[in-house]
Amino acid sequence: VSPYCGQDRWMDNHFGWSTWTVPDLMDKIYAQVQQRSVVYKAEKNTIEHESTYSKQLLALTGYDGQYTYKLIAIDPSGYTVKIGGIISDPLFAQSATFADPQWCPRECDNGLV
């Protein structure tokens, strides 16, 4: 069985890393992931469904785009690194699936959505 087959619905075995405030960092990470042929999943989310904290970080950078992105690098052991941020590659943006649609209908307590 391939270690890359299937995926945990929530990818709970992961490390998270936010790159919101470092311009072009996610683009650089994406280039390295492609260069090294790392298996990954691409997701996007509308700004409205980001946490209050993430919205504040995006406002600090002056970001006015419609989506935020996650690049989820998958290790053969099943662990993942979930990197959130902004990416400029139009192919990544086009092919990224929407994050889990089980959002709250309004912003939840503590800035969670």
PDB file of C-alpha atoms in Angstrom:
ATOM      1  CA  VAL A   1       0.000   0.000   0.000  1.00  0.00           C
ATOM      2  CA  SER A   2       1.336   3.423  -0.890  1.00  0.00           C
ATOM      3  CA  PRO A   3       2.027   5.686   2.108  1.00  0.00           C
ATOM      4  CA  TYR A   4       0.357   8.492   0.131  1.00  0.00           C
ATOM      5  CA  CYS A   5      -3.001   6.747  -0.395  1.00  0.00           C
ATOM      6  CA  GLY A   6      -5.976   8.120   1.440  1.00  0.00           C
ATOM      7  CA  GLN A   7      -5.971  11.021   3.811  1.00  0.00           C
ATOM      8  CA  ASP A   8      -7.336  11.770   7.214  1.00  0.00           C
ATOM      9  CA  ARG A   9     -10.320  14.048   6.740  1.00  0.00           C
ATOM     10  CA  TRP A  10      -8.928  16.682   9.090  1.00  0.00           C
ATOM     11  CA  MET A  11      -5.210  15.954   8.710  1.00  0.00           C
ATOM     12  CA  ASP A  12      -4.927  16.146  12.495  1.00  0.00           C
ATOM     13  CA  ASN A  13      -1.367  14.823  12.447  1.00  0.00           C
ATOM     14  CA  HIS A  14       0.118  18.100  11.332  1.00  0.00           C
ATOM     15  CA  PHE A  15       2.314  21.018  12.182  1.00  0.00           C
ATOM     16  CA  GLY A  16       0.884  24.405  11.264  1.00  0.00           C
ATOM     17  CA  TRP A  17       2.838  27.382  10.017  1.00  0.00           C
ATOM     18  CA  SER A  18       1.405  30.766   9.049  1.00  0.00           C
ATOM     19  CA  THR A  19       3.275  32.927   6.576  1.00  0.00           C
ATOM     20  CA  TRP A  20       0.783  35.819   6.420  1.00  0.00           C
ATOM     21  CA  THR A  21       3.220  38.560   7.416  1.00  0.00           C
ATOM     22  CA  VAL A  22       6.252  37.491   5.371  1.00  0.00           C
ATOM     23  CA  PRO A  23       5.830  38.654   1.771  1.00  0.00           C
ATOM     24  CA  ASP A  24       6.532  35.990  -0.883  1.00  0.00           C
ATOM     25  CA  LEU A  25       7.465  33.314   1.678  1.00  0.00           C
ATOM     26  CA  MET A  26       4.717  30.928   0.610  1.00  0.00           C
ATOM     27  CA  ASP A  27       5.751  31.356  -3.030  1.00  0.00           C
ATOM     28  CA  LYS A  28       9.310  30.356  -2.076  1.00  0.00           C
ATOM     29  CA  ILE A  29       8.087  27.350  -0.100  1.00  0.00           C
ATOM     30  CA  TYR A  30       5.861  26.291  -3.004  1.00  0.00           C
ATOM     31  CA  ALA A  31       8.825  26.483  -5.398  1.00  0.00           C
ATOM     32  CA  GLN A  32      10.877  24.240  -3.080  1.00  0.00           C
ATOM     33  CA  VAL A  33       8.004  21.758  -2.721  1.00  0.00           C
ATOM     34  CA  GLN A  34       7.740  21.496  -6.503  1.00  0.00           C
ATOM     35  CA  GLN A  35      11.500  21.266  -7.007  1.00  0.00           C
ATOM     36  CA  ARG A  36      11.745  18.403  -4.494  1.00  0.00           C
ATOM     37  CA  SER A  37       8.619  16.604  -5.801  1.00  0.00           C
ATOM     38  CA  VAL A  38       6.949  16.676  -2.394  1.00  0.00           C
ATOM     39  CA  VAL A  39       3.398  15.335  -2.350  1.00  0.00           C
ATOM     40  CA  TYR A  40       1.043  18.145  -1.340  1.00  0.00           C
ATOM     41  CA  LYS A  41      -2.546  19.271  -1.288  1.00  0.00           C
ATOM     42  CA  ALA A  42      -3.606  22.800  -2.197  1.00  0.00           C
ATOM     43  CA  GLU A  43      -6.562  24.477  -0.490  1.00  0.00           C
ATOM     44  CA  LYS A  44      -8.101  27.909  -0.607  1.00  0.00           C
ATOM     45  CA  ASN A  45     -10.477  29.745   1.652  1.00  0.00           C
ATOM     46  CA  THR A  46     -12.427  32.961   1.309  1.00  0.00           C
ATOM     47  CA  ILE A  47     -11.238  35.842   3.466  1.00  0.00           C
ATOM     48  CA  GLU A  48     -14.618  35.898   5.217  1.00  0.00           C
ATOM     49  CA  HIS A  49     -13.967  32.430   6.627  1.00  0.00           C
ATOM     50  CA  GLU A  50     -10.561  33.164   8.110  1.00  0.00           C
ATOM     51  CA  SER A  51     -10.102  33.644  11.832  1.00  0.00           C
ATOM     52  CA  THR A  52     -10.178  37.119  13.319  1.00  0.00           C
ATOM     53  CA  TYR A  53      -6.457  36.800  14.016  1.00  0.00           C
ATOM     54  CA  SER A  54      -5.652  35.891  10.400  1.00  0.00           C
ATOM     55  CA  LYS A  55      -7.811  38.760   9.142  1.00  0.00           C
ATOM     56  CA  GLN A  56      -5.840  41.148  11.355  1.00  0.00           C
ATOM     57  CA  LEU A  57      -2.541  39.860   9.971  1.00  0.00           C
ATOM     58  CA  LEU A  58      -3.819  40.174   6.408  1.00  0.00           C
ATOM     59  CA  ALA A  59      -4.955  43.752   7.100  1.00  0.00           C
ATOM     60  CA  LEU A  60      -1.480  44.606   8.426  1.00  0.00           C
ATOM     61  CA  THR A  61       0.059  43.469   5.150  1.00  0.00           C
ATOM     62  CA  GLY A  62      -2.498  45.345   3.041  1.00  0.00           C
ATOM     63  CA  TYR A  63      -3.700  42.158   1.347  1.00  0.00           C
ATOM     64  CA  ASP A  64      -6.895  42.770  -0.599  1.00  0.00           C
ATOM     65  CA  GLY A  65      -7.267  39.477  -2.431  1.00  0.00           C
ATOM     66  CA  GLN A  66     -10.303  37.239  -2.374  1.00  0.00           C
ATOM     67  CA  TYR A  67      -8.682  34.033  -1.081  1.00  0.00           C
ATOM     68  CA  THR A  68      -6.116  32.725   1.345  1.00  0.00           C
ATOM     69  CA  TYR A  69      -4.273  29.491   0.692  1.00  0.00           C
ATOM     70  CA  LYS A  70      -2.943  26.423   2.424  1.00  0.00           C
ATOM     71  CA  LEU A  71      -0.232  24.188   1.101  1.00  0.00           C
ATOM     72  CA  ILE A  72      -0.344  20.869   2.932  1.00  0.00           C
ATOM     73  CA  ALA A  73       2.903  18.951   2.451  1.00  0.00           C
ATOM     74  CA  ILE A  74       2.423  15.232   3.111  1.00  0.00           C
ATOM     75  CA  ASP A  75       5.182  13.015   4.495  1.00  0.00           C
ATOM     76  CA  PRO A  76       5.147   9.280   3.691  1.00  0.00           C
ATOM     77  CA  SER A  77       4.562   8.601   7.405  1.00  0.00           C
ATOM     78  CA  GLY A  78       1.246  10.462   7.221  1.00  0.00           C
ATOM     79  CA  TYR A  79       2.392  13.576   9.057  1.00  0.00           C
ATOM     80  CA  THR A  80       1.711  16.840   7.337  1.00  0.00           C
ATOM     81  CA  VAL A  81       2.927  20.404   7.453  1.00  0.00           C
ATOM     82  CA  LYS A  82       0.071  22.826   6.828  1.00  0.00           C
ATOM     83  CA  ILE A  83       1.352  26.185   5.614  1.00  0.00           C
ATOM     84  CA  GLY A  84      -1.112  29.055   5.437  1.00  0.00           C
ATOM     85  CA  GLY A  85      -0.559  32.240   3.513  1.00  0.00           C
ATOM     86  CA  ILE A  86      -0.788  34.015   0.205  1.00  0.00           C
ATOM     87  CA  ILE A  87       0.478  32.565  -3.036  1.00  0.00           C
ATOM     88  CA  SER A  88       0.779  34.332  -6.363  1.00  0.00           C
ATOM     89  CA  ASP A  89       0.936  31.334  -8.720  1.00  0.00           C
ATOM     90  CA  PRO A  90      -2.324  31.380 -10.740  1.00  0.00           C
ATOM     91  CA  LEU A  91      -2.190  27.613 -11.407  1.00  0.00           C
ATOM     92  CA  PHE A  92      -1.968  26.897  -7.662  1.00  0.00           C
ATOM     93  CA  ALA A  93      -4.885  29.253  -7.050  1.00  0.00           C
ATOM     94  CA  GLN A  94      -6.967  27.674  -9.806  1.00  0.00           C
ATOM     95  CA  SER A  95      -6.304  24.068  -8.786  1.00  0.00           C
ATOM     96  CA  ALA A  96      -6.688  24.605  -5.028  1.00  0.00           C
ATOM     97  CA  THR A  97      -9.852  23.063  -3.631  1.00  0.00           C
ATOM     98  CA  PHE A  98     -11.962  24.906  -1.117  1.00  0.00           C
ATOM     99  CA  ALA A  99     -11.230  24.090   2.497  1.00  0.00           C
ATOM    100  CA  ASP A 100     -13.775  22.053   4.430  1.00  0.00           C
ATOM    101  CA  PRO A 101     -17.180  23.724   3.980  1.00  0.00           C
ATOM    102  CA  GLN A 102     -18.375  22.991   7.517  1.00  0.00           C
ATOM    103  CA  TRP A 103     -17.955  26.597   8.591  1.00  0.00           C
ATOM    104  CA  CYS A 104     -20.026  28.386  11.159  1.00  0.00           C
ATOM    105  CA  PRO A 105     -22.744  30.553   9.550  1.00  0.00           C
ATOM    106  CA  ARG A 106     -21.326  33.509  11.481  1.00  0.00           C
ATOM    107  CA  GLU A 107     -18.030  34.169  13.194  1.00  0.00           C
ATOM    108  CA  CYS A 108     -17.722  32.009  16.314  1.00  0.00           C
ATOM    109  CA  ASP A 109     -16.435  32.958  19.738  1.00  0.00           C
ATOM    110  CA  ASN A 110     -12.705  33.587  20.049  1.00  0.00           C
ATOM    111  CA  GLY A 111     -12.414  34.470  16.354  1.00  0.00           C
ATOM    112  CA  LEU A 112     -12.865  30.929  15.081  1.00  0.00           C
ATOM    113  CA  VAL A 113     -14.922  30.351  11.966  1.00  0.00           C
TER     114      VAL A 113
END
